[in-house]
Amino acid sequence: MISAAGLTKVYGGKTALDHADFAVRPGVVTGFLGPNGAGKSTAMRLILGLDRATSGSVTVNGRAYRDLPAPLREVGALLEAKAWHGGRSAYDHLRFLARTNGIPKSRVGEVLDIVGLSDVSGKRAKGYSLGMGQRLGIAAALLGDPGTLMFDEPVNGLDPEGILWIRRLMQSLAAEGRTVFVSSHLMSEMAVTAGHLIVIGRGRILADTSMNDFIAANATSHVRVRSPERQALGRVIAGQDWRAAATDDGSILVYGVTPADVGDLLHQAGLRVHELASVQPSLEEAFMRLTADSIEFHGGG
Amino acid sequence: MTFARAVAGEWIKVWTVRSTLWSMLATVVVTVGLSSLLALAYTLSYDRLGIRARLAFDPVAYGLAGLNFGVITLGVLGVLVVSTEYSSGLMRTSLSAVPRRSKLLAAKAVVLAVIALVVGLISSFLAFFASQAIFGMRRLGAGIGDPEVLRAVTGGGLYLMLIALISLGAGAIVRHTAGAITSVLGVLFVAPIFGVFLPEDWGRTVQKFLPPAAGSAILTTRETPITLPPWQGFGVFAGYTALVLLIAFALFRRRDV
């Protein structure tokens, strides 16, 4: 259980996190969704006490992270960037971590098995691939068998097999009753992994709700229609009191209507129809609608 | 209890990278090797020295002169213990495991101090016996039982321990390997040049109090006009070390990682 109250971080005059209130509960994968630079990593660093909050507070199991006597036994974190020394082997990296938190040495072998690094655990980590490094970070997070786990952009650098693996891992950890908090800017990934969502944009918490409620509240199903007589199509649709948007490929999206409404209208107008489809709302659409004005940098990836 | 765990973790950490053993070996080789070479050079040119130079000769300080070069190798080790955690990103993991900042840095300091003291003592004693054996060819050598000698040789180990600690402080303050090493070597090797150019008496006094001269005063067994008395000098250098560590702890506690 992670609770933040009024959590704020200002870096040299720039507000990275702005009075964030949220709670991450056990038993479900909570997705932390937001564009790059929205404040996800900042929030996670504040939870771990790596950065000092400008104001507000955040606790894990009711206590500030720095007050946990054996923090790795309560919280495991996979941080965004590489967080190990390349000159040390995976085994030695985990061994020293275990030692600092009074975790038995036998656990090191167990987590190496879980993440599939046993064969290379004696080799120096600088030779590891991106995916292997990610697995080492996950092994470190699992080391203390903690009740709370945080993963910052965990699928970065993983191959499809690895992505599937970590998705299942997170879901099974949540199913065991643990608190699982995972950040991502990839909506497709979030949509299949998370059951609960905390959405962040420009340092502000925009939503803290279940995945289904979030989509239902922020996106509506719509109808996509395409006709070879483009201008006439546009005129006819515009003549109605509908909310509609033209797309780059020449089709028109009409919101809050059924395909029957649109089909009947075009039949009366005598227009030829090449496509008429009902589109279900997606997380992506809901997210885009919600964060349309809170994305700091457009384009560029 | 938990501090002991933090120390145990740092102990594992320091022995599981290659740079530790290399720095230790390099320290012994460089200090003992250079002490022996300098002793040899002095012994071979002894006949050409004037009476005053012969009278001022301190076989112990001369024989331990190579320790001053251990500053480089143990200084580098002291810096690396902290700076590589920043360059690799490991510091975030370390602080996740030991979130109390002062506890983590103190654990590092304890482990480093033990290693540097052991290596420093080994270097100092080996340098002493090697150099005195060479001086012995001309009956110039001192014995370990002579007055002040054991203090000077043991002091050599203590001096190198402080060097490592002051470097650890620099590493924590600067957070970049190259920058920290440059500042340590700058202060310890370049600062004395500054003293040389200050006018007469004043310059001489300043020079005595500059870090390297103050720290290496512990190596002397005879009074000289250019150094403080041994323990005084050592005390001054310990003061510098404490000051640097104080700043390092204050910054380490406050900064974001």
Coordinates of C-alpha atoms in Angstrom, one line a residue:
Chain A
M1 CA 0.0 0.0 0.0
I2 CA 1.4 3.3 -1.1
S3 CA -0.2 6.6 -0.1
A4 CA 0.7 10.1 -1.4
A5 CA -0.7 13.3 0.0
G6 CA -0.1 16.6 -1.6
L7 CA 3.2 15.2 -3.0
T8 CA 5.0 18.0 -4.7
K9 CA 8.5 18.2 -6.3
V10 CA 10.0 21.3 -7.8
Y11 CA 13.3 21.0 -9.7
G12 CA 14.9 24.4 -10.1
G13 CA 11.6 26.3 -10.5
K14 CA 10.0 23.6 -12.7
T15 CA 7.2 21.7 -11.1
A16 CA 7.6 18.0 -11.8
L17 CA 4.9 16.8 -9.5
D18 CA 2.1 19.1 -8.3
H19 CA 0.2 18.2 -5.2
A20 CA -0.3 14.6 -6.1
D21 CA -2.8 12.6 -4.0
F22 CA -3.1 8.9 -4.8
A23 CA -3.2 5.5 -3.2
V24 CA -1.9 2.3 -4.7
R25 CA -3.8 -0.7 -3.2
P26 CA -2.9 -4.4 -2.9
G27 CA -4.4 -7.2 -5.0
V28 CA -4.5 -5.4 -8.4
V29 CA -1.9 -4.2 -10.9
T30 CA -2.1 -0.4 -10.8
G31 CA -0.9 1.3 -13.9
F32 CA 0.8 4.7 -13.7
L33 CA 0.1 6.2 -17.1
G34 CA 1.3 9.4 -18.5
P35 CA 3.4 10.8 -21.4
N36 CA 7.2 11.0 -21.0
G37 CA 8.1 13.8 -18.7
A38 CA 4.7 13.8 -16.9
G39 CA 6.2 13.0 -13.5
K40 CA 6.0 9.2 -13.2
S41 CA 9.7 8.6 -12.5
T42 CA 9.7 11.6 -10.1
A43 CA 6.9 10.2 -8.1
M44 CA 8.6 6.8 -7.9
R45 CA 11.9 8.3 -6.8
L46 CA 10.0 10.3 -4.1
I47 CA 8.3 7.1 -2.9
L48 CA 11.8 5.5 -2.5
G49 CA 13.2 8.6 -0.8
L50 CA 15.8 9.0 -3.6
D51 CA 14.5 12.6 -4.2
R52 CA 13.3 14.8 -1.4
A53 CA 9.7 16.1 -1.7
T54 CA 9.4 19.8 -1.9
S55 CA 6.2 19.5 0.1
G56 CA 3.6 16.8 0.9
S57 CA 4.4 13.3 1.9
V58 CA 4.3 9.7 0.7
T59 CA 4.3 6.5 2.8
V60 CA 4.6 2.8 2.2
N61 CA 2.6 0.7 4.6
G62 CA 2.1 3.8 6.7
R63 CA 5.7 4.8 7.0
A64 CA 8.1 6.9 5.1
Y65 CA 10.4 4.7 3.1
R66 CA 13.5 5.9 5.0
D67 CA 11.9 4.7 8.2
L68 CA 11.5 1.1 7.1
P69 CA 14.0 -1.0 9.0
A70 CA 14.4 -3.5 6.2
P71 CA 13.0 -1.7 3.1
L72 CA 13.7 -4.4 0.6
R73 CA 11.5 -6.8 2.5
E74 CA 8.6 -4.4 2.1
V75 CA 9.2 -2.7 -1.2
G76 CA 10.9 -3.9 -4.3
A77 CA 11.6 -1.5 -7.1
L78 CA 12.7 -1.7 -10.7
L79 CA 13.9 1.7 -11.6
E80 CA 13.8 3.3 -15.0
A81 CA 17.5 3.3 -15.7
K82 CA 20.3 0.8 -15.1
A83 CA 21.0 0.7 -11.4
W84 CA 23.9 -1.7 -11.0
H85 CA 27.6 -1.6 -11.4
G86 CA 28.9 -3.4 -14.6
G87 CA 32.0 -4.7 -12.9
R88 CA 30.0 -6.8 -10.4
S89 CA 28.3 -10.1 -11.3
A90 CA 24.5 -10.5 -10.9
Y91 CA 25.1 -12.9 -8.0
D92 CA 27.4 -10.5 -6.1
H93 CA 25.0 -7.6 -6.8
L94 CA 22.1 -9.5 -5.2
R95 CA 24.3 -10.9 -2.5
F96 CA 25.3 -7.5 -1.1
L97 CA 21.7 -6.3 -1.4
A98 CA 20.5 -9.3 0.6
R99 CA 23.1 -8.7 3.2
T100 CA 22.1 -5.1 3.9
N101 CA 18.5 -6.2 4.6
G102 CA 19.1 -9.4 6.4
I103 CA 17.7 -11.6 3.6
P104 CA 19.1 -15.1 3.6
K105 CA 21.7 -15.8 0.9
S106 CA 19.7 -18.8 -0.4
R107 CA 17.1 -16.3 -1.7
V108 CA 19.6 -14.9 -4.2
G109 CA 19.6 -18.2 -6.1
E110 CA 15.8 -18.4 -6.0
V111 CA 15.3 -15.0 -7.6
L112 CA 18.0 -15.7 -10.2
D113 CA 16.0 -18.8 -11.1
I114 CA 12.8 -16.8 -11.2
V115 CA 14.2 -14.2 -13.7
G116 CA 16.2 -16.8 -15.6
L117 CA 19.6 -15.4 -15.0
S118 CA 21.1 -18.4 -13.2
D119 CA 23.4 -19.4 -16.1
V120 CA 25.1 -16.0 -16.3
S121 CA 24.9 -15.0 -12.7
G122 CA 28.6 -15.3 -12.2
K123 CA 29.5 -13.1 -15.2
R124 CA 30.2 -9.4 -14.8
A125 CA 27.0 -7.5 -15.5
K126 CA 28.6 -5.2 -18.1
G127 CA 28.3 -8.0 -20.6
Y128 CA 24.5 -8.3 -20.1
S129 CA 22.1 -7.4 -22.8
L130 CA 19.4 -4.8 -22.2
G131 CA 16.9 -7.5 -21.4
M132 CA 19.2 -9.3 -19.1
G133 CA 19.9 -6.1 -17.2
Q134 CA 16.2 -5.6 -16.9
R135 CA 15.9 -9.1 -15.5
L136 CA 18.6 -8.3 -13.0
G137 CA 16.7 -5.3 -11.9
I138 CA 13.6 -7.4 -11.5
A139 CA 15.5 -10.0 -9.5
A140 CA 16.6 -7.2 -7.1
A141 CA 13.0 -6.1 -6.7
L142 CA 11.9 -9.6 -5.9
L143 CA 14.8 -10.3 -3.5
G144 CA 13.1 -9.4 -0.2
D145 CA 9.8 -11.1 -1.2
P146 CA 8.1 -7.7 -0.7
G147 CA 4.4 -7.0 -0.4
T148 CA 4.8 -3.9 -2.6
L149 CA 6.4 -3.8 -6.0
M150 CA 7.1 -0.9 -8.3
F151 CA 8.2 -1.1 -11.9
D152 CA 9.2 1.9 -13.8
E153 CA 8.8 1.3 -17.6
P154 CA 9.5 -2.4 -17.1
V155 CA 9.0 -3.5 -20.7
N156 CA 11.7 -1.1 -22.1
G157 CA 14.3 -3.1 -23.9
L158 CA 12.5 -6.4 -23.5
D159 CA 11.8 -8.7 -26.5
P160 CA 8.2 -9.8 -27.0
E161 CA 8.8 -13.0 -25.0
G162 CA 10.2 -10.9 -22.2
I163 CA 7.2 -8.5 -22.3
L164 CA 4.8 -11.4 -22.0
W165 CA 6.8 -12.8 -19.2
I166 CA 6.9 -9.6 -17.1
R167 CA 3.2 -9.0 -17.8
R168 CA 2.3 -12.4 -16.3
L169 CA 4.7 -11.9 -13.5
M170 CA 3.1 -8.6 -12.5
Q171 CA -0.4 -10.1 -12.7
S172 CA 0.6 -13.1 -10.6
L173 CA 2.2 -10.9 -8.0
A174 CA -1.0 -8.9 -7.8
A175 CA -3.0 -12.1 -7.6
E176 CA -1.0 -13.1 -4.6
G177 CA -2.4 -10.0 -2.9
R178 CA 0.6 -7.8 -3.4
T179 CA 0.6 -4.1 -4.3
V180 CA 1.9 -3.7 -7.8
F181 CA 2.6 -0.3 -9.2
V182 CA 3.8 -0.1 -12.8
S183 CA 4.5 3.0 -14.9
S184 CA 4.4 3.1 -18.6
H185 CA 3.8 5.5 -21.5
L186 CA 2.7 2.5 -23.6
M187 CA -1.1 2.4 -23.5
S188 CA -1.4 -0.9 -25.3
E189 CA 0.8 -2.5 -22.6
M190 CA -1.2 -0.8 -19.9
A191 CA -4.5 -1.9 -21.3
V192 CA -3.6 -5.6 -21.0
T193 CA -1.7 -5.4 -17.7
A194 CA -3.4 -3.0 -15.3
G195 CA -6.8 -3.3 -13.6
H196 CA -6.5 0.1 -11.9
L197 CA -5.2 3.3 -13.4
I198 CA -3.5 6.4 -12.1
V199 CA -3.2 8.9 -14.9
I200 CA -0.7 11.7 -14.7
G201 CA 0.0 14.7 -17.0
R202 CA 2.3 17.6 -16.4
G203 CA 2.8 16.5 -12.8
R204 CA -0.9 16.4 -12.0
I205 CA -2.9 13.4 -11.2
L206 CA -5.7 13.4 -13.8
A207 CA -7.5 10.2 -12.8
D208 CA -7.3 7.5 -10.2
T209 CA -9.9 4.9 -11.1
S210 CA -10.5 1.4 -12.4
M211 CA -9.5 0.7 -16.0
N212 CA -13.1 0.1 -17.1
D213 CA -14.4 3.2 -15.4
F214 CA -11.7 5.3 -16.9
I215 CA -12.4 4.2 -20.4
A216 CA -16.1 4.6 -20.0
A217 CA -15.8 8.0 -18.5
N218 CA -13.3 9.4 -21.0
A219 CA -14.0 7.8 -24.3
T220 CA -17.2 7.2 -26.2
S221 CA -17.8 4.7 -28.8
H222 CA -18.0 6.2 -32.3
V223 CA -18.7 5.4 -35.9
R224 CA -16.2 5.6 -38.7
V225 CA -17.6 6.4 -42.1
R226 CA -16.0 6.7 -45.5
S227 CA -17.4 7.7 -48.9
P228 CA -15.8 8.4 -52.3
E229 CA -17.9 11.5 -52.3
R230 CA -15.9 13.2 -49.6
Q231 CA -17.1 16.7 -49.7
A232 CA -20.8 15.7 -49.9
L233 CA -20.2 13.3 -47.0
G234 CA -18.7 16.2 -44.9
R235 CA -21.6 18.5 -45.8
V236 CA -24.3 15.9 -44.8
I237 CA -22.6 15.0 -41.5
A238 CA -22.1 18.7 -40.7
G239 CA -25.8 19.3 -41.3
Q240 CA -26.6 17.2 -38.2
D241 CA -26.2 18.2 -34.6
W242 CA -23.4 15.6 -34.2
R243 CA -19.9 15.8 -32.9
A244 CA -17.7 14.6 -35.7
A245 CA -14.0 14.8 -36.7
A246 CA -12.3 14.3 -40.1
T247 CA -9.3 12.1 -40.1
D248 CA -6.2 12.1 -42.3
D249 CA -7.2 9.1 -44.4
G250 CA -10.4 10.8 -45.5
S251 CA -12.8 9.0 -43.2
I252 CA -15.0 10.8 -40.7
L253 CA -15.5 9.8 -37.0
V254 CA -18.9 10.5 -35.6
Y255 CA -19.4 10.4 -31.8
G256 CA -22.4 9.4 -29.8
V257 CA -24.3 7.8 -32.6
T258 CA -24.9 4.2 -33.9
P259 CA -24.0 2.9 -37.3
A260 CA -27.7 2.7 -38.1
D261 CA -28.1 6.5 -37.5
V262 CA -25.3 7.3 -39.9
G263 CA -26.3 4.6 -42.5
D264 CA -29.9 5.8 -42.6
L265 CA -28.8 9.4 -43.0
L266 CA -26.4 8.7 -45.9
H267 CA -29.0 6.5 -47.6
Q268 CA -31.5 9.4 -47.5
A269 CA -28.8 11.7 -48.9
G270 CA -28.1 9.2 -51.7
L271 CA -24.4 8.9 -51.0
R272 CA -22.3 5.8 -51.7
V273 CA -20.7 4.3 -48.6
H274 CA -17.4 2.4 -48.7
E275 CA -17.0 2.0 -45.0
L276 CA -19.3 2.1 -42.0
A277 CA -17.9 0.7 -38.8
S278 CA -18.6 0.9 -35.1
V279 CA -15.4 1.6 -33.1
Q280 CA -15.2 0.5 -29.5
P281 CA -13.6 3.0 -27.1
S282 CA -9.9 2.3 -26.3
L283 CA -7.7 3.2 -23.4
E284 CA -5.6 5.2 -25.9
E285 CA -8.5 7.3 -27.0
A286 CA -9.6 7.9 -23.4
F287 CA -6.1 8.9 -22.5
M288 CA -5.7 11.2 -25.5
R289 CA -9.0 12.9 -24.7
L290 CA -8.0 13.4 -21.1
T291 CA -4.4 14.5 -21.6
A292 CA -4.9 16.5 -24.8
D293 CA -3.9 19.7 -23.1
S294 CA -1.4 18.3 -20.6
I295 CA 1.2 16.9 -22.9
E296 CA 4.2 19.1 -22.8
F297 CA 6.0 18.0 -25.9
H298 CA 4.2 17.1 -29.0
G299 CA 5.6 14.7 -31.6
G300 CA 9.1 13.4 -31.7
G301 CA 8.1 10.0 -30.3
Chain B
M1 CA 22.3 -3.8 14.2
T2 CA 21.2 -2.3 10.9
F3 CA 24.4 -0.3 10.7
A4 CA 26.3 -3.6 11.0
R5 CA 24.3 -4.9 8.0
A6 CA 25.1 -1.8 6.0
V7 CA 28.8 -2.3 6.7
A8 CA 28.6 -6.0 5.8
G9 CA 26.9 -5.0 2.5
E10 CA 29.6 -2.5 1.7
W11 CA 32.2 -5.1 2.6
I12 CA 30.8 -7.5 0.0
K13 CA 30.5 -4.6 -2.5
V14 CA 34.0 -3.4 -2.2
W15 CA 35.5 -6.9 -2.7
T16 CA 33.3 -7.8 -5.7
V17 CA 34.8 -5.3 -8.1
R18 CA 38.3 -5.7 -9.5
S19 CA 39.4 -2.1 -8.9
T20 CA 39.8 -2.7 -5.1
L21 CA 42.4 -5.4 -5.4
W22 CA 44.2 -3.5 -8.1
S23 CA 44.3 -0.3 -6.1
M24 CA 45.6 -2.2 -3.1
L25 CA 48.3 -4.0 -5.1
A26 CA 49.3 -0.8 -6.9
T27 CA 49.6 1.0 -3.5
V28 CA 52.0 -1.6 -2.1
V29 CA 54.1 -1.7 -5.3
V30 CA 54.2 2.0 -5.8
T31 CA 55.0 3.0 -2.2
V32 CA 57.5 0.2 -1.5
G33 CA 59.1 0.5 -4.9
L34 CA 59.5 4.2 -4.9
S35 CA 60.8 4.2 -1.3
S36 CA 63.4 1.7 -2.2
L37 CA 64.4 3.5 -5.4
L38 CA 64.8 6.8 -3.5
A39 CA 66.8 5.1 -0.8
L40 CA 69.0 3.6 -3.4
A41 CA 69.5 6.9 -5.1
Y42 CA 70.4 8.6 -1.8
T43 CA 72.8 5.8 -0.7
L44 CA 74.6 5.9 -4.0
S45 CA 75.1 9.6 -3.9
Y46 CA 75.9 9.8 -0.2
D47 CA 79.6 10.4 -0.8
R48 CA 78.9 13.6 -2.8
L49 CA 76.7 15.2 -0.1
G50 CA 77.9 18.0 2.1
I51 CA 78.1 17.7 5.9
R52 CA 74.9 19.7 6.5
A53 CA 72.9 17.5 4.2
R54 CA 74.3 14.4 6.0
L55 CA 73.4 15.8 9.4
A56 CA 69.9 16.7 8.4
F57 CA 69.3 13.2 7.0
D58 CA 66.2 11.5 8.4
P59 CA 66.5 7.9 7.3
V60 CA 62.9 7.1 8.4
A61 CA 61.2 10.0 6.6
Y62 CA 63.4 9.4 3.5
G63 CA 62.7 5.8 3.6
L64 CA 59.0 6.4 3.8
A65 CA 58.9 9.1 1.1
G66 CA 57.3 6.6 -1.4
L67 CA 54.2 6.7 0.7
N68 CA 53.4 10.1 -0.7
F69 CA 52.7 8.3 -4.0
G70 CA 50.2 6.0 -2.3
V71 CA 48.1 9.1 -2.3
I72 CA 47.4 8.5 -5.9
T73 CA 46.4 4.8 -5.7
L74 CA 44.5 4.9 -2.4
G75 CA 43.0 8.3 -3.3
V76 CA 41.6 6.8 -6.5
L77 CA 40.2 3.9 -4.5
G78 CA 38.6 6.3 -2.0
V79 CA 37.0 8.3 -4.9
L80 CA 35.8 5.2 -6.8
V81 CA 34.0 3.8 -3.8
V82 CA 31.5 6.6 -4.1
S83 CA 31.8 8.0 -7.6
T84 CA 31.3 4.7 -9.5
E85 CA 27.9 4.3 -7.7
Y86 CA 26.8 7.5 -9.3
S87 CA 28.3 6.8 -12.8
S88 CA 26.7 3.3 -12.9
G89 CA 23.4 4.2 -11.3
L90 CA 24.0 1.8 -8.5
M91 CA 23.6 4.6 -5.9
R92 CA 19.8 4.4 -6.4
T93 CA 19.8 0.7 -5.6
S94 CA 22.2 1.2 -2.6
L95 CA 19.9 3.9 -1.2
S96 CA 16.8 1.7 -1.8
A97 CA 18.5 -0.9 0.4
V98 CA 19.9 1.5 3.0
P99 CA 17.7 4.6 2.8
R100 CA 19.3 6.4 5.7
R101 CA 21.9 8.5 3.9
S102 CA 24.4 9.0 6.7
K103 CA 24.3 5.3 7.5
L104 CA 25.2 4.3 4.0
L105 CA 28.1 6.8 3.7
A106 CA 29.3 6.0 7.2
A107 CA 29.3 2.3 6.2
K108 CA 31.4 3.1 3.2
A109 CA 33.8 5.1 5.3
V110 CA 34.3 2.3 7.8
V111 CA 35.0 -0.3 5.2
L112 CA 37.3 2.0 3.3
A113 CA 39.1 3.0 6.4
V114 CA 39.8 -0.6 7.4
I115 CA 41.1 -1.5 4.0
A116 CA 43.2 1.6 3.6
L117 CA 44.7 1.2 7.1
V118 CA 45.7 -2.4 6.5
V119 CA 47.1 -1.6 3.1
G120 CA 48.7 1.6 4.5
L121 CA 50.4 -0.3 7.3
I122 CA 51.6 -3.1 5.1
S123 CA 53.0 -0.5 2.7
S124 CA 54.6 1.6 5.4
F125 CA 56.3 -1.4 7.1
L126 CA 57.5 -2.9 3.9
A127 CA 58.8 0.5 2.7
F128 CA 60.6 1.0 6.0
F129 CA 62.3 -2.4 6.1
A130 CA 63.2 -2.3 2.4
S131 CA 64.6 1.3 2.6
Q132 CA 66.5 0.7 5.8
A133 CA 68.1 -2.4 4.3
I134 CA 69.3 -0.3 1.5
F135 CA 70.5 2.5 3.8
G136 CA 72.2 -0.3 5.9
M137 CA 74.7 -0.8 3.1
R138 CA 76.3 2.5 4.3
R139 CA 75.3 2.0 7.9
L140 CA 72.7 4.8 7.5
G141 CA 69.7 2.9 8.4
A142 CA 67.4 3.2 11.5
G143 CA 66.0 0.3 13.4
I144 CA 62.3 -0.2 14.2
G145 CA 63.1 0.0 17.9
D146 CA 64.8 3.4 17.6
P147 CA 63.1 6.3 19.3
E148 CA 60.1 7.7 17.3
V149 CA 60.5 5.1 14.6
L150 CA 57.5 2.9 15.3
R151 CA 55.4 6.0 15.6
A152 CA 56.5 7.2 12.2
V153 CA 56.0 3.9 10.5
T154 CA 52.6 3.3 12.0
G155 CA 51.8 6.9 11.3
G156 CA 52.5 6.2 7.6
G157 CA 49.5 3.7 7.6
L158 CA 47.3 6.2 9.4
Y159 CA 48.2 8.9 6.9
L160 CA 47.2 6.7 4.0
M161 CA 44.0 5.9 5.7
L162 CA 43.2 9.6 6.0
I163 CA 44.1 10.1 2.3
A164 CA 41.5 7.4 1.4
L165 CA 38.9 9.0 3.6
I166 CA 39.4 12.5 2.3
S167 CA 39.1 11.1 -1.2
L168 CA 35.9 9.4 -0.3
G169 CA 34.6 12.7 0.8
A170 CA 35.7 14.3 -2.4
G171 CA 34.0 11.6 -4.4
A172 CA 30.7 12.2 -2.5
I173 CA 31.0 15.9 -3.0
V174 CA 32.0 16.0 -6.7
R175 CA 30.1 12.7 -7.7
H176 CA 32.2 12.3 -10.8
T177 CA 35.3 10.1 -10.9
A178 CA 37.6 12.3 -13.0
G179 CA 36.5 15.5 -11.2
A180 CA 37.0 14.1 -7.8
I181 CA 40.4 12.6 -8.5
T182 CA 41.5 15.8 -10.1
S183 CA 40.5 17.8 -7.0
V184 CA 42.2 15.4 -4.6
L185 CA 45.4 15.3 -6.6
G186 CA 45.2 19.1 -7.1
V187 CA 45.0 19.8 -3.4
L188 CA 47.6 17.3 -2.4
F189 CA 50.2 17.8 -5.2
V190 CA 49.6 21.2 -6.7
A191 CA 48.7 23.2 -3.6
P192 CA 52.2 23.0 -2.2
I193 CA 53.6 24.8 -5.2
F194 CA 51.4 27.7 -4.1
G195 CA 53.2 27.9 -0.8
V196 CA 56.6 27.9 -2.5
F197 CA 55.8 31.3 -4.1
L198 CA 54.6 33.0 -1.0
P199 CA 57.2 35.4 0.6
E200 CA 59.8 34.0 3.1
D201 CA 58.5 33.3 6.6
W202 CA 54.9 33.6 5.8
G203 CA 55.2 31.2 2.9
R204 CA 57.1 28.7 5.0
T205 CA 54.4 28.8 7.7
V206 CA 51.6 28.4 5.2
Q207 CA 53.5 25.5 3.6
K208 CA 53.6 23.6 6.9
F209 CA 49.9 23.8 7.2
L210 CA 49.1 22.8 3.6
P211 CA 47.6 19.3 3.5
P212 CA 50.5 17.2 2.2
A213 CA 53.1 18.7 4.4
A214 CA 50.9 18.6 7.5
G215 CA 49.9 15.0 6.8
S216 CA 53.4 13.7 6.1
A217 CA 54.9 15.3 9.2
I218 CA 54.0 12.1 10.9
L219 CA 56.6 10.3 8.8
T220 CA 59.5 12.4 10.3
T221 CA 61.7 11.4 13.2
R222 CA 63.7 14.6 13.4
E223 CA 62.6 18.2 13.8
T224 CA 62.8 20.1 10.6
P225 CA 62.1 23.7 9.9
I226 CA 59.7 22.8 7.0
T227 CA 57.2 20.6 8.9
L228 CA 55.1 20.8 12.0
P229 CA 55.8 18.4 14.9
P230 CA 54.5 14.9 13.9
W231 CA 51.3 14.6 15.8
Q232 CA 50.4 18.3 15.3
G233 CA 50.8 17.9 11.6
F234 CA 48.8 14.8 11.7
G235 CA 46.1 16.5 13.7
V236 CA 45.9 19.3 11.2
F237 CA 45.5 16.8 8.3
A238 CA 42.9 14.9 10.3
G239 CA 41.1 18.2 10.7
Y240 CA 41.1 18.7 6.9
T241 CA 39.8 15.2 6.5
A242 CA 37.0 15.8 9.1
L243 CA 36.0 19.0 7.4
V244 CA 35.8 17.4 3.9
L245 CA 33.8 14.5 5.4
L246 CA 31.5 16.8 7.2
I247 CA 30.7 18.7 4.0
A248 CA 30.3 15.3 2.2
F249 CA 27.8 14.0 4.7
A250 CA 25.8 17.2 4.7
L251 CA 25.5 17.2 0.9
F252 CA 24.9 13.5 0.7
R253 CA 22.0 13.8 3.1
R254 CA 20.4 16.6 1.2
R255 CA 20.9 15.9 -2.4
D256 CA 18.5 14.1 -4.8
V257 CA 20.0 11.0 -6.4

